[in-house]
Amino acid sequence: MTRQAVLNENYPLLLSPIRLGAHTVRNRVVMGSIHTRLENEPDAIERLAAFYAERARGGVGLIVTGGTSPNFEGRVEEGAQVLDSEQHLAEHVPIVQAVHAAGAKIVMQVLHCGIYAKHPQLVGPSAISSPINRRVPRALSTEEVEQTVEDFVRCAELARQAGYDGVELMGSEGYLLTQFTAPRTNSRTDMWGGSFENRIRFPVEIARRTRERLGSGFLILYRISAIDLVEGGLTGDEVNLLAQALEAAGVDVLSTGIGWHESAVPTIATSVPRAAFAFAAARLKKAVSIPVVASNRINMPSTAEEILANGEADLVSMARPFLADPDFVIKAASGRTDEINTCIACNQACLDRIFTERPATCLVNPKACHETQFSDTPPEVKRRVAVIGSGPAGLACATTAAERGHQVVLFEAGDEIGGQLNLARRIPGKEQEFSELLRYFKRRVDKSGVELRLGVRADAPLLAQERFDRVIVATGIKPRMPDLPGADHRSVVSYVDVILGRVKAGERVAVIGTGGIGHDIAELLTVHGHDSTSIPEFLEAWGVDPTISGPGGLKKPATDTAARQVTMLQRSLTKPGARLGKSTGWIHRTKLVRRGVPLLAGCTYHKVDDAGLHYSVDGEMRVLPVDTVVMCAGQDPDQDLADSLRKMGIEADLIGGARFASELDAMRAIDEGTRLAYAL
Ligand code: NAP
Ligand code: SF4
């Protein structure tokens, strides 16, 4: 049996080659487009080439780049890539060459943002602004629409000159092509608006002219909005008609996109079940004869294989999973699926950073988009290292250090590794992905040769006795218990005890603190049984019609009720939950609003007694008659060990919550642990 055949036994469909247009792609794994914002960095080209090349070496079949605008008005933001003349080719050639050298195909995504653009020159089919962009677009004139079609074609010609195997025309997620097709954003009265045929003319004409001018050897993918998930979007039958028109115009592959950025339905967050939207790709696949790509919340090879086995799609696109693990395909192919660093769909280090104008990286893989900053050269001196605490910071540090050749002992006082990750994996909607993260770290601990001492509370004398070269304290945090009269009342509990099930909350609950943990607790305490984890339950809960019979594929969401009466409180006057992730905070807030959970701001806490929580707002005294008060008031560093080491004159490095607890999240913890391990 050949090596290829042996490898393919693991995921036979996913890893089998496929013919796309005039090209043979080595497997059915597409790395979907992801905007990294690396192009805004000083060493952009080198970093982008390193980023894509690493994913190509990791076995991806076809890479779709982040979006490049065909003209100045269409760019995402100031400084974003535009390909409208030969002078920009040098920004692309090194990327294409690096990817081709690693055996993958690469197409450039042509993305015109239209009314989503974050700059003053934004344009759209009509002067209708988006609810997620306060800027008002200028409506394109008929001549300008014609010119924009030409700009797309010219951009594709330049992409071919740069060496790309093809282009992906971005026609989903609510960008310009979608804005033309949907009545929601197109109120034109010329040949580019009005009837369905007129509205789809813009994308179809772009595809037709691109094919005409670039010939049959050049790949044309079209990212089609398979379900718009907005009012005034297309029906499923209209999506099919558009798909057929695109096929007739010469498109080789239809890659499915799900929803618009302004959709009120979660499409990529952790709480979205895996492959929840494969039904939309399957529906489309029945309407066309060209290959269809499934996407959204596909983050493990088994899920991808299942989609292909079900005949729902011909290829599978994953974007964030390749931030999390560039070697995803190689690991899947060589029987090392348990070594895959799974994307947990948190969006914290990728989309949330992009939306706040910072370059993307990945919570579970801090090297993502920083490939050039981490050297594989082994350290000159191999050290004996103690890491105390096996939360995300300690795990990242211990495993990275051991992989770099250091001799590492990881001390954990509890009987399992994971620290705060063990809390996260008990929160509704987070169970599956945080358990994957723990599985990944467990496997990495085993494989890297870290000596794990579970159930051992490392103290200063023990560490002194063992004579380590370096001691790294990753002892994490202590939940903050505000100093409030009645804080010792039997109704007052810490979030840790609630999440771990050590205490049972009553029927009426006050949650003090509205940060990420406060929201997690409120969701945990109001959910009936479990979160909507099955795909049908999820679609019902968020009002998605899998038959896509009406515009946008929307229907009335199922009614949600709270399992108990919960009130959330905070002292500050800021919008409650304002510090939650930009791309996910609204999901948590929506769930709690639907469950009737009030969020009270500007509270001063006075005391807790048998009557409940006494607090005031604007000087007005109030009592919340509750059975349980859950403290979710943030954390303080756990520095007990660090203090005793200091007293004994033992030098130690502090990472994660032990160093600084405020706004600690797993992203900072893993990043600090990894970087310190490289610096040892
Ligand atoms: P946090 O985000 O810092 O929130 C702490 C909350 O406690 C705030 O609402 C704060 O509001 C309140 N508070 C602070 N000091 C207080 C005091 N002395 N007395 C009473 N209230 C006090 O902390 P967290 O919720 O524990 O989350 C920890 C980290 O994990 C954060 O970085 C968070 O982003 C992350 N996380 C995120 C998610 C998510 O995005 N879904 C989930 C879990 C955790 P006031 O000061 O206004 O009272
Ligand atoms: Fe996935 Fe979170 Fe990493 Fe983004 S930051 S790639 S969502 S794990």
XYZ file of C-alpha atoms and ligand atoms in Angstrom:
736
model
C 0.000 0.000 0.000
C 1.343 3.439 -0.836
C 1.925 6.016 1.891
C -0.819 8.168 0.435
C -3.255 5.263 0.674
C -2.289 4.600 4.286
C -2.743 8.245 5.169
C -6.078 8.446 3.407
C -7.484 5.624 5.517
C -8.021 8.111 8.325
C -10.380 10.495 6.561
C -10.764 8.935 3.110
C -13.065 11.534 1.611
C -11.537 14.618 3.155
C -8.048 13.616 2.114
C -8.848 12.539 -1.428
C -7.858 14.812 -4.317
C -10.455 16.730 -6.283
C -10.544 18.346 -9.677
C -11.586 22.005 -9.576
C -11.812 23.577 -13.010
C -8.460 22.950 -14.666
C -6.718 22.248 -11.340
C -6.256 19.164 -9.222
C -6.235 19.959 -5.522
C -4.512 17.440 -3.238
C -7.396 17.140 -0.781
C -10.791 18.618 -0.021
C -9.576 20.917 2.700
C -9.986 24.599 1.924
C -8.436 27.159 4.225
C -11.145 29.792 4.133
C -10.427 33.480 3.894
C -9.520 35.209 7.120
C -8.657 38.848 7.461
C -5.538 38.969 9.634
C -4.812 42.716 9.439
C -1.152 41.732 8.992
C -1.090 43.976 5.931
C -1.173 46.947 8.313
C 2.049 45.786 9.998
C 5.458 47.116 8.923
C 6.823 43.703 7.838
C 3.504 42.677 6.268
C 4.645 40.727 3.219
C 7.194 38.618 5.081
C 4.673 37.826 7.823
C 1.831 37.022 5.436
C 4.081 34.745 3.363
C 5.246 32.948 6.522
C 1.653 32.652 7.761
C 0.269 31.086 4.570
C 3.341 28.955 3.860
C 3.076 27.310 7.281
C -0.554 26.322 6.568
C 0.442 25.032 3.113
C 3.245 22.937 4.648
C 0.642 21.671 7.088
C -1.213 20.006 4.225
C -4.082 22.352 3.277
C -5.271 21.681 -0.286
C -6.489 25.127 -1.283
C -5.847 28.422 0.479
C -8.121 31.427 0.038
C -6.364 34.626 1.070
C -7.848 37.409 3.144
C -9.858 39.860 1.075
C -8.192 42.271 -1.341
C -10.278 45.098 -2.732
C -10.608 45.607 -6.472
C -10.643 49.380 -5.994
C -10.010 52.124 -3.488
C -13.629 52.569 -2.328
C -14.049 48.858 -1.619
C -11.198 48.484 0.874
C -12.072 47.261 4.366
C -10.367 50.144 6.143
C -7.498 52.578 5.719
C -4.339 50.650 4.900
C -6.161 47.509 3.737
C -5.039 45.749 0.577
C -6.185 46.994 -2.836
C -5.099 45.345 -6.090
C -5.835 47.798 -8.863
C -2.473 48.199 -10.571
C 0.742 46.335 -11.269
C 2.515 48.338 -8.621
C 0.791 46.187 -5.961
C 1.914 42.853 -7.438
C 5.017 42.757 -5.233
C 2.710 42.493 -2.194
C 1.388 39.177 -3.527
C 4.161 37.370 -5.400
C 6.136 36.212 -2.290
C 2.928 34.809 -0.752
C 1.973 32.864 -3.869
C 5.492 31.505 -4.315
C 5.766 30.406 -0.688
C 2.432 28.560 -0.857
C 3.161 26.908 -4.200
C 6.560 25.765 -2.920
C 4.681 23.902 -0.192
C 2.382 22.125 -2.641
C -0.914 23.941 -2.043
C -3.079 25.929 -4.420
C -3.881 29.515 -3.573
C -6.627 31.846 -4.755
C -6.970 35.487 -3.873
C -10.245 36.665 -2.450
C -11.602 39.757 -4.187
C -13.567 41.597 -1.548
C -15.407 44.855 -2.035
C -16.829 45.865 1.332
C -19.459 48.253 0.012
C -21.475 49.650 2.900
C -19.405 47.743 5.486
C -16.221 49.715 4.706
C -14.671 51.507 7.668
C -13.572 54.692 5.881
C -15.324 57.812 4.599
C -15.329 56.864 0.874
C -17.750 53.957 1.291
C -20.191 53.206 -1.525
C -23.127 50.860 -1.987
C -25.916 49.958 -4.365
C -28.054 52.533 -2.539
C -27.451 55.115 0.180
C -28.685 52.678 2.834
C -26.354 52.296 5.770
C -25.793 49.117 7.705
C -26.865 48.792 11.355
C -23.275 47.797 12.165
C -21.633 50.760 10.450
C -22.597 54.288 11.375
C -21.097 55.681 8.125
C -23.604 56.526 5.356
C -22.635 55.113 1.940
C -22.841 56.961 -1.331
C -24.974 55.189 -3.965
C -22.951 54.162 -7.015
C -24.074 55.716 -10.305
C -24.945 53.398 -13.195
C -21.583 54.177 -14.800
C -19.771 53.510 -11.531
C -21.428 50.108 -11.216
C -20.192 49.290 -14.711
C -16.701 50.498 -13.716
C -16.803 48.399 -10.531
C -17.528 45.292 -12.615
C -14.456 46.156 -14.666
C -12.429 46.728 -11.487
C -13.262 43.189 -10.333
C -12.146 41.749 -13.669
C -8.951 43.827 -13.707
C -8.233 42.702 -10.147
C -8.590 39.052 -11.220
C -6.227 39.682 -14.149
C -3.663 41.158 -11.779
C -4.126 38.211 -9.411
C -3.257 35.874 -12.257
C -0.203 38.003 -13.022
C 0.865 37.607 -9.384
C 0.718 33.833 -9.873
C -2.505 33.005 -8.041
C -4.345 29.898 -9.247
C -7.589 31.826 -9.239
C -9.811 34.185 -7.329
C -12.681 33.891 -4.912
C -15.356 36.505 -5.542
C -16.667 37.458 -2.117
C -20.454 37.331 -2.420
C -21.492 36.547 1.132
C -21.458 37.880 4.691
C -23.233 41.047 3.557
C -20.444 42.566 1.446
C -21.021 44.511 -1.801
C -22.074 41.617 -4.058
C -24.616 40.535 -1.439
C -25.730 44.127 -0.996
C -26.656 44.162 -4.687
C -28.552 40.857 -4.614
C -30.714 41.612 -1.551
C -33.708 43.974 -1.595
C -32.638 44.948 1.930
C -29.788 47.089 0.576
C -30.635 47.527 -3.105
C -33.390 50.014 -3.939
C -31.972 50.971 -7.343
C -34.253 51.640 -10.259
C -31.729 51.099 -13.078
C -30.673 47.780 -14.645
C -28.788 46.875 -11.426
C -31.808 46.962 -9.137
C -35.508 46.194 -8.858
C -36.314 42.705 -10.150
C -34.407 39.632 -8.956
C -32.774 39.326 -12.399
C -31.554 42.928 -12.168
C -30.277 42.534 -8.615
C -28.173 39.455 -9.401
C -26.851 41.028 -12.623
C -23.879 42.604 -10.788
C -22.277 39.394 -9.422
C -23.221 37.345 -12.471
C -21.732 39.916 -14.830
C -18.516 40.021 -12.783
C -18.243 36.219 -12.958
C -19.085 36.122 -16.676
C -16.588 38.791 -17.689
C -13.879 37.344 -15.432
C -14.265 33.966 -17.117
C -14.394 35.532 -20.565
C -11.216 37.534 -20.039
C -9.190 35.034 -18.019
C -9.995 31.833 -19.897
C -10.685 28.336 -18.650
C -7.430 27.640 -16.763
C -8.085 30.234 -14.076
C -10.065 29.104 -11.044
C -13.119 31.155 -10.137
C -14.668 30.459 -6.761
C -17.752 32.376 -5.733
C -18.475 32.727 -2.031
C -22.254 32.647 -2.105
C -24.486 33.629 0.773
C -26.247 30.279 1.127
C -28.630 31.734 3.720
C -28.685 35.476 4.354
C -30.155 35.388 7.877
C -31.379 38.977 7.561
C -34.775 40.422 6.787
C -34.894 41.474 3.154
C -32.472 38.710 2.185
C -32.926 36.059 -0.508
C -35.123 32.988 -0.248
C -33.523 29.569 -0.704
C -35.016 29.286 -4.196
C -33.504 32.640 -5.144
C -30.124 31.510 -3.787
C -30.390 28.459 -6.045
C -31.253 30.597 -9.064
C -28.276 32.844 -8.356
C -26.060 29.764 -8.014
C -27.261 28.402 -11.353
C -26.665 31.739 -13.045
C -23.134 31.856 -11.594
C -22.443 28.327 -12.792
C -23.632 29.303 -16.286
C -21.403 32.393 -16.120
C -18.336 30.188 -15.644
C -17.832 29.874 -11.880
C -15.915 26.658 -11.019
C -16.747 26.298 -7.348
C -19.421 27.646 -5.001
C -18.101 28.258 -1.521
C -20.898 28.812 0.958
C -21.037 31.724 3.344
C -23.585 31.897 6.133
C -25.416 35.033 7.199
C -24.455 38.689 7.015
C -22.219 40.362 9.569
C -25.316 42.195 10.820
C -27.382 39.001 11.260
C -28.964 38.540 14.671
C -28.217 34.814 14.510
C -24.893 33.471 15.797
C -23.075 31.692 12.979
C -19.550 31.040 14.213
C -19.524 31.343 18.023
C -18.712 28.488 20.398
C -22.381 27.983 21.218
C -23.192 27.263 17.549
C -23.197 23.467 17.169
C -20.584 22.052 14.845
C -21.695 21.921 11.188
C -24.955 23.661 12.130
C -25.238 25.235 8.682
C -24.183 22.293 6.503
C -27.865 22.040 5.529
C -27.508 25.257 3.516
C -24.585 23.852 1.498
C -26.538 20.621 0.955
C -29.547 22.556 -0.325
C -27.346 24.446 -2.766
C -25.498 21.345 -3.908
C -28.760 19.891 -5.218
C -29.226 22.919 -7.491
C -25.864 22.940 -9.295
C -23.382 20.536 -10.843
C -20.170 22.359 -9.849
C -18.445 21.543 -6.520
C -19.879 23.124 -3.375
C -17.873 23.951 -0.251
C -19.415 23.742 3.237
C -18.293 26.110 5.997
C -18.969 27.471 9.494
C -18.213 25.731 12.785
C -16.334 22.867 11.223
C -13.273 22.462 13.381
C -12.364 18.777 13.510
C -11.626 16.345 10.666
C -14.384 13.975 11.758
C -17.001 16.719 11.316
C -15.609 17.550 7.882
C -15.536 13.894 6.855
C -19.123 13.443 7.988
C -20.311 16.355 5.830
C -18.633 14.820 2.798
C -19.917 11.334 3.642
C -23.456 12.715 3.933
C -23.095 14.187 0.459
C -23.775 17.675 1.837
C -20.743 19.212 0.104
C -17.715 18.355 -2.048
C -15.143 20.269 -0.036
C -14.950 21.719 3.436
C -13.706 25.169 4.308
C -12.162 25.988 7.663
C -10.527 29.316 8.457
C -10.042 29.786 12.188
C -9.036 26.123 12.717
C -5.908 26.949 10.709
C -5.088 29.813 13.022
C -5.388 27.342 15.876
C -3.330 24.626 14.213
C -1.423 25.005 10.949
C -0.702 21.249 10.986
C -4.374 20.253 11.190
C -4.298 18.249 7.937
C -0.975 16.509 8.519
C -2.102 15.466 11.984
C -5.446 14.207 10.663
C -3.739 12.305 7.867
C -1.164 10.629 10.069
C -3.474 9.309 12.757
C -2.703 12.115 15.208
C -6.127 13.709 15.410
C -5.772 13.804 19.193
C -2.854 16.229 18.739
C -4.936 18.797 16.879
C -5.146 22.140 18.643
C -8.844 22.687 18.104
C -10.306 26.119 17.410
C -12.761 26.735 20.251
C -14.669 29.354 18.226
C -14.172 31.989 20.936
C -13.259 34.763 18.432
C -11.313 36.424 21.227
C -7.902 36.605 19.600
C -8.962 36.633 15.957
C -12.180 38.471 15.079
C -12.440 40.527 18.254
C -8.931 41.826 17.710
C -9.610 42.534 14.029
C -12.805 44.409 14.922
C -10.812 46.534 17.337
C -8.152 47.255 14.712
C -5.404 44.964 15.976
C -3.740 42.106 14.062
C -5.319 38.703 14.536
C -3.748 35.860 16.431
C -5.288 32.853 18.166
C -6.203 32.231 21.794
C -5.039 28.611 21.683
C -2.058 29.295 19.416
C -0.230 32.539 20.173
C 2.207 31.861 17.332
C -0.553 32.429 14.746
C 0.239 35.532 12.674
C 3.485 35.835 14.648
C 5.260 33.010 12.827
C 8.388 35.078 12.232
C 8.765 35.863 15.957
C 9.211 32.276 17.148
C 12.434 30.496 16.291
C 12.740 26.718 16.135
C 16.414 26.939 17.102
C 16.783 24.958 20.335
C 17.975 26.869 23.415
C 21.724 26.809 24.079
C 21.290 25.694 27.678
C 18.803 22.994 28.624
C 17.368 23.810 32.034
C 15.535 21.986 34.779
C 12.302 23.914 35.124
C 9.485 23.783 37.658
C 6.082 25.077 36.594
C 3.562 25.363 39.399
C -0.070 25.324 38.366
C -1.611 23.587 35.373
C -4.086 26.210 34.184
C -3.724 27.529 30.660
C -0.614 29.606 31.493
C 1.171 26.736 33.233
C 0.201 24.193 30.594
C 1.349 26.379 27.715
C 4.621 27.157 29.450
C 5.401 23.606 30.592
C 4.633 21.922 27.279
C 6.395 24.537 25.146
C 9.473 24.445 27.373
C 9.599 20.633 27.270
C 9.192 20.608 23.489
C 12.154 22.963 23.290
C 14.280 20.479 25.185
C 14.064 21.649 28.771
C 13.430 19.172 31.553
C 10.101 20.247 33.000
C 8.221 19.257 36.134
C 4.616 20.480 36.241
C 3.093 20.607 39.731
C -0.679 20.569 40.144
C -2.281 20.585 43.571
C -5.600 19.271 42.254
C -6.316 15.899 40.769
C -6.658 17.078 37.186
C -4.974 19.596 34.923
C -6.744 22.604 33.465
C -7.313 25.212 36.184
C -9.959 27.688 35.019
C -10.519 25.628 31.842
C -12.296 23.136 34.069
C -14.788 25.853 34.935
C -15.267 26.979 31.329
C -16.044 23.457 30.182
C -19.031 23.350 32.530
C -20.709 26.421 31.044
C -23.652 25.758 28.694
C -22.520 25.935 25.091
C -18.832 25.765 25.964
C -18.650 22.131 27.063
C -17.498 20.496 23.857
C -14.837 22.959 22.753
C -13.235 23.556 26.142
C -13.079 19.791 26.642
C -11.213 19.632 23.306
C -8.747 22.202 24.589
C -8.126 20.089 27.672
C -7.755 16.965 25.531
C -5.175 18.813 23.446
C -3.147 19.911 26.458
C -3.336 16.449 28.072
C -1.953 14.888 24.919
C 0.708 17.563 24.634
C 1.796 17.010 28.243
C 2.136 13.261 27.544
C 3.957 13.708 24.266
C 6.336 16.466 25.285
C 7.689 14.490 28.225
C 6.591 16.939 30.909
C 6.792 15.227 34.302
C 3.314 15.852 35.674
C 2.924 15.669 39.456
C -0.807 15.709 40.102
C -2.082 16.144 43.645
C 1.196 17.752 44.752
C 1.042 21.211 46.300
C 4.530 22.551 45.579
C 5.714 24.774 48.410
C 8.871 26.812 48.793
C 10.852 24.195 50.802
C 10.038 21.468 48.256
C 11.093 23.662 45.354
C 14.281 24.694 47.171
C 15.130 21.091 47.892
C 14.781 19.992 44.262
C 17.138 22.727 43.005
C 15.425 23.799 39.814
C 17.196 26.187 37.442
C 13.982 28.113 36.923
C 10.776 28.255 38.931
C 7.663 29.476 37.139
C 4.643 30.326 39.221
C 1.341 29.850 37.398
C -0.856 29.485 40.426
C -3.673 31.509 38.897
C -6.242 33.580 40.701
C -8.453 33.759 43.752
C -12.063 34.787 43.146
C -12.624 38.226 44.667
C -15.086 38.214 47.569
C -16.095 41.862 48.170
C -15.905 43.002 51.757
C -19.628 43.483 52.318
C -21.606 43.212 55.585
C -23.212 39.783 55.434
C -20.607 38.425 52.980
C -20.457 35.424 55.306
C -24.243 34.911 55.138
C -25.187 31.377 54.057
C -26.765 32.716 50.851
C -23.478 34.216 49.581
C -21.478 31.903 47.361
C -18.594 32.124 44.926
C -19.050 31.456 41.220
C -16.515 28.623 41.486
C -18.757 26.671 43.863
C -21.791 27.211 41.634
C -20.017 26.102 38.461
C -18.483 23.062 40.125
C -21.882 22.130 41.553
C -20.634 22.350 45.157
C -23.619 24.545 46.016
C -27.091 24.598 44.595
C -28.494 28.023 43.827
C -32.014 28.866 45.047
C -34.962 29.920 42.910
C -34.168 33.647 43.200
C -30.573 34.652 42.561
C -28.565 37.885 42.550
C -25.378 37.822 40.465
C -22.898 40.468 41.600
C -20.690 41.368 38.637
C -21.540 41.452 34.950
C -18.216 40.444 33.394
C -17.701 37.267 31.377
C -18.103 35.104 34.467
C -21.268 36.911 35.622
C -22.803 36.266 32.214
C -21.666 32.642 32.262
C -23.259 32.154 35.689
C -26.494 33.829 34.616
C -26.689 31.552 31.569
C -25.863 28.482 33.639
C -28.534 29.276 36.204
C -31.288 30.191 33.757
C -30.856 27.411 31.214
C -33.371 24.575 31.261
C -31.424 21.326 31.486
C -28.811 22.067 28.872
C -28.128 24.669 26.192
C -29.515 24.197 22.692
C -26.730 21.856 21.651
C -28.415 19.856 18.904
C -28.606 21.495 15.482
C -32.437 21.464 15.269
C -32.691 22.939 18.785
C -30.161 25.630 17.927
C -31.943 26.575 14.691
C -35.306 26.719 16.495
C -33.869 28.817 19.328
C -32.448 31.427 16.942
C -35.289 31.438 14.394
C -33.529 29.812 11.456
C -35.705 28.059 8.880
C -33.636 25.190 7.433
C -35.901 25.042 4.382
C -35.009 28.726 3.666
C -38.503 29.177 2.313
C -38.827 32.875 3.224
C -36.494 35.863 2.745
C -33.213 35.379 4.602
C -34.260 31.946 5.902
C -35.623 33.499 9.079
C -38.606 32.570 11.214
C -39.791 33.448 14.712
C -37.302 32.241 17.353
C -38.596 29.734 19.883
C -39.702 31.254 23.176
C -37.050 30.981 25.870
C -37.811 31.093 29.559
C -35.565 31.190 32.597
C -35.168 28.158 34.819
C -34.994 30.513 37.815
C -35.282 34.206 38.552
C -31.858 35.812 38.149
C -30.893 39.485 38.498
C -27.443 40.760 37.501
C -25.905 43.816 39.153
C -22.858 46.021 38.704
C -21.518 49.156 40.350
C -20.395 51.026 37.269
C -22.710 52.920 34.930
C -21.239 51.452 31.758
C -23.461 49.287 29.575
C -23.609 45.916 31.376
C -21.513 43.367 29.527
C -19.742 46.087 27.547
C -16.408 44.332 28.094
C -17.587 41.043 26.604
C -16.131 40.104 23.218
C -17.267 42.357 20.360
C -18.342 39.428 18.194
C -19.926 37.312 20.922
C -21.111 39.632 23.706
C -24.400 40.291 21.899
C -25.182 36.565 21.872
C -24.917 36.345 25.662
C -26.931 39.536 26.127
C -29.647 38.375 23.711
C -30.042 35.046 25.514
C -30.376 36.746 28.878
C -32.846 39.337 27.582
C -34.973 36.529 26.142
C -34.893 34.797 29.500
C -35.986 38.005 31.222
C -32.798 38.552 33.234
C -32.558 42.220 34.335
C -29.114 43.841 34.399
C -28.890 46.690 36.913
C -26.106 49.281 36.641
C -24.957 51.937 39.115
C -25.574 49.760 42.198
C -24.039 50.297 45.622
C -24.092 47.142 47.734
C -24.932 47.578 51.432
C -25.432 44.189 53.008
C -26.782 40.664 52.652
C -29.132 39.201 55.258
C -32.153 36.905 55.491
C -34.213 39.461 53.522
C -31.797 39.299 50.582
C -29.367 41.739 48.960
C -29.632 45.347 50.128
C -28.390 47.825 47.546
C -29.065 51.345 46.352
C -29.227 53.096 43.007
C -28.966 56.911 42.938
C -29.304 56.918 46.719
C -32.583 54.988 46.680
C -32.421 51.957 48.978
C -33.745 48.691 47.582
C -33.863 45.063 48.668
C -33.623 42.197 46.236
C -35.324 39.259 47.935
C -33.060 36.423 46.863
C -32.072 32.996 48.188
C -28.585 33.097 46.697
C -26.043 35.833 45.985
C -23.348 34.683 43.584
C -20.147 36.706 43.703
C -18.721 37.175 40.210
C -16.701 40.223 41.190
C -13.495 39.467 39.333
C -10.296 37.957 40.636
C -7.123 38.743 42.529
C -3.756 37.094 41.842
C -2.921 34.007 43.894
C 0.588 34.965 44.984
C 0.880 32.956 48.205
C 3.550 30.693 46.740
C 5.348 33.570 45.046
C 5.501 35.397 48.406
C 6.929 32.428 50.261
C 9.506 31.825 47.518
C 10.543 35.447 47.770
C 10.971 35.094 51.540
C 13.288 32.120 50.992
C 15.277 34.042 48.380
C 14.154 31.802 45.515
C 13.768 33.683 42.258
C 10.604 32.931 40.318
C 8.816 34.091 37.190
C 5.088 34.805 37.467
C 2.739 34.225 34.545
C -1.012 34.411 33.911
C -3.371 35.282 36.762
C -0.632 34.834 39.384
C 1.161 37.799 37.800
C -1.831 40.036 37.086
C -5.446 38.970 37.498
C -7.382 41.901 36.115
C -9.187 41.000 32.903
C -7.237 37.781 32.789
C -8.364 35.476 30.055
C -7.021 32.273 28.579
C -5.575 34.225 25.680
C -3.192 36.227 27.836
C -2.412 33.178 29.967
C -1.438 30.960 27.022
C 0.456 33.757 25.331
C 2.506 34.564 28.440
C 3.252 30.914 29.129
C 4.369 30.259 25.556
C 6.538 33.347 25.294
C 8.271 32.711 28.608
C 9.048 29.135 27.524
C 10.746 30.493 24.396
C 12.752 32.938 26.495
C 14.121 30.342 28.960
P -14.413 40.939 34.967
O -14.705 40.876 33.529
O -13.294 41.784 35.441
O -15.766 41.400 35.680
C -15.813 41.582 37.057
C -17.171 42.139 37.436
O -17.202 42.284 38.841
C -17.474 43.478 36.836
O -18.801 43.462 36.374
C -17.274 44.463 37.981
O -18.264 45.421 37.790
C -17.519 43.614 39.211
N -16.634 43.932 40.349
C -15.293 44.110 40.326
N -14.837 44.351 41.555
C -15.893 44.316 42.391
C -16.060 44.500 43.798
N -15.023 44.749 44.587
N -17.294 44.414 44.292
C -18.352 44.151 43.503
N -18.259 43.984 42.182
C -17.042 44.056 41.628
O -14.119 39.503 35.554
P -14.830 38.107 35.286
O -16.233 38.256 34.946
O -14.476 37.313 36.477
O -14.049 37.558 34.054
C -12.643 37.281 34.134
C -12.025 37.246 32.748
O -12.502 36.134 32.025
C -12.350 38.465 31.935
O -11.216 38.840 31.195
C -13.422 37.988 31.011
O -13.423 38.694 29.790
C -13.039 36.534 30.802
N -14.237 35.739 30.483
C -14.911 36.005 29.352
C -16.057 35.306 29.072
C -16.824 35.596 27.819
O -16.445 36.444 27.024
N -17.927 34.931 27.581
C -16.531 34.347 29.947
C -15.829 34.108 31.104
C -14.697 34.821 31.378
P -18.360 46.780 38.621
O -16.950 47.174 38.927
O -19.093 47.710 37.726
O -19.149 46.440 39.812
Fe -10.489 29.875 17.092
Fe -10.546 31.418 19.271
Fe -8.263 30.922 17.960
Fe -10.090 32.507 16.874
S -8.962 32.881 18.747
S -8.965 30.887 15.869
S -11.939 31.484 17.508
S -9.529 29.451 19.056
